[in-house]
mmCIF file of C-alpha atoms in Angstrom:
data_model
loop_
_atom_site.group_PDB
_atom_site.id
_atom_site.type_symbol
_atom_site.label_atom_id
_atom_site.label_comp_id
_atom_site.label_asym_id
_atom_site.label_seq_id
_atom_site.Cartn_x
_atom_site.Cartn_y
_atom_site.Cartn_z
ATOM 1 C CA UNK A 1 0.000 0.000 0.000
ATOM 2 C CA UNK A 2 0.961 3.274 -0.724
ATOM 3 C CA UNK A 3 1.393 6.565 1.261
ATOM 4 C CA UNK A 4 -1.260 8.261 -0.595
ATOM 5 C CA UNK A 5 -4.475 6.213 -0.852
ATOM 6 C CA UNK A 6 -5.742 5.171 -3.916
ATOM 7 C CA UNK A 7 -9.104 6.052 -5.314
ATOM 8 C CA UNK A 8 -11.692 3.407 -3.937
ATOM 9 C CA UNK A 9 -12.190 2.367 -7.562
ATOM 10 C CA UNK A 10 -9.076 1.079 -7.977
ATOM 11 C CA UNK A 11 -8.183 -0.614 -4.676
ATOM 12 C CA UNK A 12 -10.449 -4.152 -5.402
ATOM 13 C CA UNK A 13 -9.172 -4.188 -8.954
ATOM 14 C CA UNK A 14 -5.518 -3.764 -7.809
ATOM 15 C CA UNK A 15 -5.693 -6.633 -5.365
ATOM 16 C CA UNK A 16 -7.727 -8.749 -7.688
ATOM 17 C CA UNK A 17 -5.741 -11.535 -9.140
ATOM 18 C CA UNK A 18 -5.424 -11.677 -12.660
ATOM 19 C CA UNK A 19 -5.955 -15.644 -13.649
ATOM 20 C CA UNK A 20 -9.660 -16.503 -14.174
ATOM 21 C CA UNK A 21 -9.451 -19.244 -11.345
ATOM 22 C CA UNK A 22 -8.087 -17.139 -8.846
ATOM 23 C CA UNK A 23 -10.336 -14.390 -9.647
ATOM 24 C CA UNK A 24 -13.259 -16.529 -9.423
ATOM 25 C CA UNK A 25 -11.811 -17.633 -5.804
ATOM 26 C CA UNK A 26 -11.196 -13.879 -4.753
ATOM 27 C CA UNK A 27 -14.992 -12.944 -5.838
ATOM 28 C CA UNK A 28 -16.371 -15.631 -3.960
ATOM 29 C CA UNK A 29 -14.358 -15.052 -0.934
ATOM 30 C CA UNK A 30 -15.632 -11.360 -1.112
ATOM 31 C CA UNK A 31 -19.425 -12.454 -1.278
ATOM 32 C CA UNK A 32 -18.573 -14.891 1.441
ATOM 33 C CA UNK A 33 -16.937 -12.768 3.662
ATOM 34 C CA UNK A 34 -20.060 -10.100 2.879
ATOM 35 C CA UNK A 35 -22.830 -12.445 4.163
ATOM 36 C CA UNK A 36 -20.333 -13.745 7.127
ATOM 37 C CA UNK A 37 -19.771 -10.307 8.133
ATOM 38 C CA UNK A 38 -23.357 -9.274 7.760
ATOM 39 C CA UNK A 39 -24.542 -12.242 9.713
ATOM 40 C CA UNK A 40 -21.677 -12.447 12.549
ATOM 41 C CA UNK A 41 -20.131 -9.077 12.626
ATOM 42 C CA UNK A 42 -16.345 -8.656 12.963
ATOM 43 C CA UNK A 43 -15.807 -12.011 14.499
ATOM 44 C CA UNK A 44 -17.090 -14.224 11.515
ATOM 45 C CA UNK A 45 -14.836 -17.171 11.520
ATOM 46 C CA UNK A 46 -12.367 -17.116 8.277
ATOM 47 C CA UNK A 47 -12.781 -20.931 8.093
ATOM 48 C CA UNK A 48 -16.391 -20.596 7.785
ATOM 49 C CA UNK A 49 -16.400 -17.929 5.300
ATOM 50 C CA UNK A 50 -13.447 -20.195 3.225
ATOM 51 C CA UNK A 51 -16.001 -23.140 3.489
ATOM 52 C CA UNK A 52 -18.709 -20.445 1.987
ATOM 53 C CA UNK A 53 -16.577 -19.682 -0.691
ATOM 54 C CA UNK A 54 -15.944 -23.399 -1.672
ATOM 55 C CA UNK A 55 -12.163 -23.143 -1.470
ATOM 56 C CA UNK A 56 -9.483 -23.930 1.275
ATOM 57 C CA UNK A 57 -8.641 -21.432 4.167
ATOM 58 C CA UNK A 58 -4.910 -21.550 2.482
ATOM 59 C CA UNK A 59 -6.721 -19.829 -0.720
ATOM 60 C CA UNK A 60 -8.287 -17.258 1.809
ATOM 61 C CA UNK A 61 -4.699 -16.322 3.347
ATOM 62 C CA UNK A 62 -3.375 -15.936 -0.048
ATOM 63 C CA UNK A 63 -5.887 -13.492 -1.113
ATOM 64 C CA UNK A 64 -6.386 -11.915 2.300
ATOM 65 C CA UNK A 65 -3.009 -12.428 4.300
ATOM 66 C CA UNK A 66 -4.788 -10.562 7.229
ATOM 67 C CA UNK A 67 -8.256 -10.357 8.389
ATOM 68 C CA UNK A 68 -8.061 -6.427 8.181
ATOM 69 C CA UNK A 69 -6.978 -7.068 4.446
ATOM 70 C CA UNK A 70 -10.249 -8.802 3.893
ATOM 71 C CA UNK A 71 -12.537 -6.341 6.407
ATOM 72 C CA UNK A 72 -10.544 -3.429 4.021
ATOM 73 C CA UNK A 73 -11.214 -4.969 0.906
ATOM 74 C CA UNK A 74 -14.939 -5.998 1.658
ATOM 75 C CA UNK A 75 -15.326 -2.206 2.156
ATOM 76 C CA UNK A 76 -13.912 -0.996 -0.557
ATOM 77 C CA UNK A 77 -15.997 -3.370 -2.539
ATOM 78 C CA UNK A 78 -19.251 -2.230 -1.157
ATOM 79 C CA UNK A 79 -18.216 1.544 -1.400
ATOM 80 C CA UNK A 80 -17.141 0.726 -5.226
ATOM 81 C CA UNK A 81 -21.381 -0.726 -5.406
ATOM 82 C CA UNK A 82 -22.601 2.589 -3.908
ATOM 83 C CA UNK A 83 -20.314 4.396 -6.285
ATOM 84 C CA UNK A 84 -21.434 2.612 -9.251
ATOM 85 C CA UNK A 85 -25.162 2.893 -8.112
ATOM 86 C CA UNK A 86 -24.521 7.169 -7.807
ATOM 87 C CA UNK A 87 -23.341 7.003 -12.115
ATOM 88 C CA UNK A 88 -26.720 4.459 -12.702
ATOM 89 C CA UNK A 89 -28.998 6.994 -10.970
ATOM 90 C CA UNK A 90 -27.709 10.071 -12.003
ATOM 91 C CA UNK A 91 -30.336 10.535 -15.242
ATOM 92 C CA UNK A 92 -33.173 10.196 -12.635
ATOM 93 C CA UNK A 93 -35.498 12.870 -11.539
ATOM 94 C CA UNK A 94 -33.552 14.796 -8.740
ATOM 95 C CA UNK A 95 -35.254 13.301 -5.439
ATOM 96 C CA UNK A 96 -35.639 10.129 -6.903
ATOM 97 C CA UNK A 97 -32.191 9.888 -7.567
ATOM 98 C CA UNK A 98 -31.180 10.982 -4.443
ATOM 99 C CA UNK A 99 -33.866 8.854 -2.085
ATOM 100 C CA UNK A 100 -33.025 5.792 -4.119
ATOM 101 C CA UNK A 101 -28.854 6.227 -3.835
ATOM 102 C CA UNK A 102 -30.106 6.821 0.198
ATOM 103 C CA UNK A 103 -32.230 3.628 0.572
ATOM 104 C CA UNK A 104 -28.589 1.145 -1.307
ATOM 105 C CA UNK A 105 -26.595 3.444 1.475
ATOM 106 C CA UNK A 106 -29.068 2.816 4.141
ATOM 107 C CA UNK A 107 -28.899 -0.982 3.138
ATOM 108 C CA UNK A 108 -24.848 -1.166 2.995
ATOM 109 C CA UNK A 109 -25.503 0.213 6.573
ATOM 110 C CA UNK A 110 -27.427 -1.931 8.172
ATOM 111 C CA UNK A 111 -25.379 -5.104 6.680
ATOM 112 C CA UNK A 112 -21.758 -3.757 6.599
ATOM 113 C CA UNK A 113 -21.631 -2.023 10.067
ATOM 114 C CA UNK A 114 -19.329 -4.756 11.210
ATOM 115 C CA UNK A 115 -16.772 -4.602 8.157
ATOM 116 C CA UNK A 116 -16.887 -0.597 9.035
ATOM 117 C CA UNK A 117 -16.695 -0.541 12.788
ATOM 118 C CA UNK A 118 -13.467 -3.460 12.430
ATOM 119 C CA UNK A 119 -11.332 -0.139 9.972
ATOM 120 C CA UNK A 120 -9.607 2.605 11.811
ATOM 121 C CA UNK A 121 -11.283 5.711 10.387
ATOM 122 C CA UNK A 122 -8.157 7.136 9.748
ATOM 123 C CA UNK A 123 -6.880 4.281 7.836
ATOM 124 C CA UNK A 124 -5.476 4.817 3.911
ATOM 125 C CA UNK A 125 -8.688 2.879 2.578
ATOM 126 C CA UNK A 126 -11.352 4.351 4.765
ATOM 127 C CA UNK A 127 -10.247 7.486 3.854
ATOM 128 C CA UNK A 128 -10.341 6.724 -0.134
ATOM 129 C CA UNK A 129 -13.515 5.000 0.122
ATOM 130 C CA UNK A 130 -15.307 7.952 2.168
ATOM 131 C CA UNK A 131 -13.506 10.276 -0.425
ATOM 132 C CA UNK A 132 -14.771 7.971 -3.024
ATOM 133 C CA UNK A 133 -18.732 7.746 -0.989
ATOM 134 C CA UNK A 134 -18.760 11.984 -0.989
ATOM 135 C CA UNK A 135 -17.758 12.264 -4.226
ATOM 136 C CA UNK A 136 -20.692 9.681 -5.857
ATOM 137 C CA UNK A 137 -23.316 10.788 -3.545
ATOM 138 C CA UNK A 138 -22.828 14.218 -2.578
ATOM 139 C CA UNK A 139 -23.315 15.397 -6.616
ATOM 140 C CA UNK A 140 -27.280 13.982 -6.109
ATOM 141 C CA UNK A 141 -27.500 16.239 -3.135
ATOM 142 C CA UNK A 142 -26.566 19.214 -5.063
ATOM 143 C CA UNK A 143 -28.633 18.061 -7.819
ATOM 144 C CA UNK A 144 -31.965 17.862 -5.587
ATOM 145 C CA UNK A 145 -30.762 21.484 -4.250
ATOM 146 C CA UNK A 146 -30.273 22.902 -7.277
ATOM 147 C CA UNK A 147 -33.980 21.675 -8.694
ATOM 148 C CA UNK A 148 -35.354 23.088 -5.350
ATOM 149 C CA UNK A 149 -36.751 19.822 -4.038
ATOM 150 C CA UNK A 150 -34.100 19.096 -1.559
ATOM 151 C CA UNK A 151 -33.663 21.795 1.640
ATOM 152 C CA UNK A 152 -30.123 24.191 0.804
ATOM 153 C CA UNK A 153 -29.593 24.902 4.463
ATOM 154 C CA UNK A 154 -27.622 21.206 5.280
ATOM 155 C CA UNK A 155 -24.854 19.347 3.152
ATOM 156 C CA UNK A 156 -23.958 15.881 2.386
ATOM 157 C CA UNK A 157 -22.005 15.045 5.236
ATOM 158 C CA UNK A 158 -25.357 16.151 7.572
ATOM 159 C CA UNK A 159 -27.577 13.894 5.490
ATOM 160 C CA UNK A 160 -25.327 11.195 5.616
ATOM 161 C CA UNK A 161 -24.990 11.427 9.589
ATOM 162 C CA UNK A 162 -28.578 11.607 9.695
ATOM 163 C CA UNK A 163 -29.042 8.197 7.638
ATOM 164 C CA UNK A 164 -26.377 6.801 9.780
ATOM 165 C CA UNK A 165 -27.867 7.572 12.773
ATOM 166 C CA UNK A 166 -31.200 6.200 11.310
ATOM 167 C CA UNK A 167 -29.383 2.773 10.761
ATOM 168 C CA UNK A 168 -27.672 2.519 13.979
ATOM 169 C CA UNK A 169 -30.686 2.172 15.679
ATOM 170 C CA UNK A 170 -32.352 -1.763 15.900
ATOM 171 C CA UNK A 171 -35.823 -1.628 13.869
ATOM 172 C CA UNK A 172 -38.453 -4.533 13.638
ATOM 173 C CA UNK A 173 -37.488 -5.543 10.073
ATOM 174 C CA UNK A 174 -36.808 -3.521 6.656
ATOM 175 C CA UNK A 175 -39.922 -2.198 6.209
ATOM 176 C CA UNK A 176 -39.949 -0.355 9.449
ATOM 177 C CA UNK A 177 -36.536 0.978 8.122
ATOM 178 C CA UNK A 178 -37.512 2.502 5.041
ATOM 179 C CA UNK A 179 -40.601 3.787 6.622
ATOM 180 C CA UNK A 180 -38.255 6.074 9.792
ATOM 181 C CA UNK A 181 -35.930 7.025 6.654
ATOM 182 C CA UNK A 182 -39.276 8.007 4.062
ATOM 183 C CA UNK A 183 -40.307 10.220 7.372
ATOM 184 C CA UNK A 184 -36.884 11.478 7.711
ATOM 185 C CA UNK A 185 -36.301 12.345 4.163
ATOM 186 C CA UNK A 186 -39.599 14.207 4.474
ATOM 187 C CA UNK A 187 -37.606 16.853 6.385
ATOM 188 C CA UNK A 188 -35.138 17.042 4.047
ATOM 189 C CA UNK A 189 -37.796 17.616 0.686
ATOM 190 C CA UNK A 190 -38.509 20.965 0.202
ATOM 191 C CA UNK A 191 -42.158 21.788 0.372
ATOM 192 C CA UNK A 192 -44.379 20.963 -2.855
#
């Protein structure tokens, strides 16, 4: 790793191997260690997420030599998805692009707190992928602004605290979710 971080686009693609087997093995590791995370937290056991993946806990260690490699590469990976998302709803109405980029954030929340919580936030690749987060999402916040159906008086690192603070807290199931966030967002939608 380098000094200065790279962009969170390129940080999966530069540790991805470059043989179609061992590709295959790293991108089923990653969705492994995504539903292990999600379902365990930080602790998810690296055996069970090799025996997920349908290879060998050797294969894991030579993709991920250290657990934080894998919680930092998960990460980037899901940052990358909410980056992508950002370019796919950018031709949308304003708000819709915006509440829709909100509910895959508020989704990555809920699932990837533990993958989050196991980074230093002043680590090389947090950095990059919250660079990386701003920089997709916070354009759709202007956006909404700028067509006058999102409130001018708050930013994108306010809304995103908000969300956050939405997900932290334990809900019933997802529909109870969306529903706090839909009331939420009402505060943030300027008046029709």
């Amino acid at each position: 790793m380098t000094a200065t971080p790279l962009p969170v686009s390129e940080i999966v693609a530069a540790r991805r191997p470059h043989r179609k087997d061992a590709a295959r093995n790293y991108d089923a590791l990653l969705g492994a260690a995504r539903e292990a995370f999600a379902e365990h937290g930080a602790e998810a056991s690296l055996e069970d997420i090799a025996r997920r993946a349908g290879v060998g806990i050797g294969t894991l260690y030579r993709n991920f030599p250290t657990r934080r490699d894998l919680f930092e590469t998960v990460y980037a990976d899901e940052v990358n998805t909410l980056c992508r998302a950002a370019e796919e709803l950018a031709d949308r109405e304003p708000w819709e692009a915006l509440t829709s980029w909100l509910g895959r954030f508020t989704g990555y929340m809920v699932t990837k707190r533990a993958v989050r919580e196991a980074l230093n936030d002043q680590s090389d690749i947090f950095m990059a992928c919250r660079d990386s987060m701003y920089g997709a999402g916070g354009p759709l916040l202007e956006r909404a602004q700028k067509a006058g159906v999102a409130r001018t008086d708050m930013d994108f690192g306010d809304l995103l605290r908000m969300v956050a603070g939405i997900t932290a807290t334990a809900f019933e199931d997802d529909a109870q979710r969306d529903r706090v966030l839909a009331i939420a967002l009402d505060g943030v939608r300027t008046a029709r």
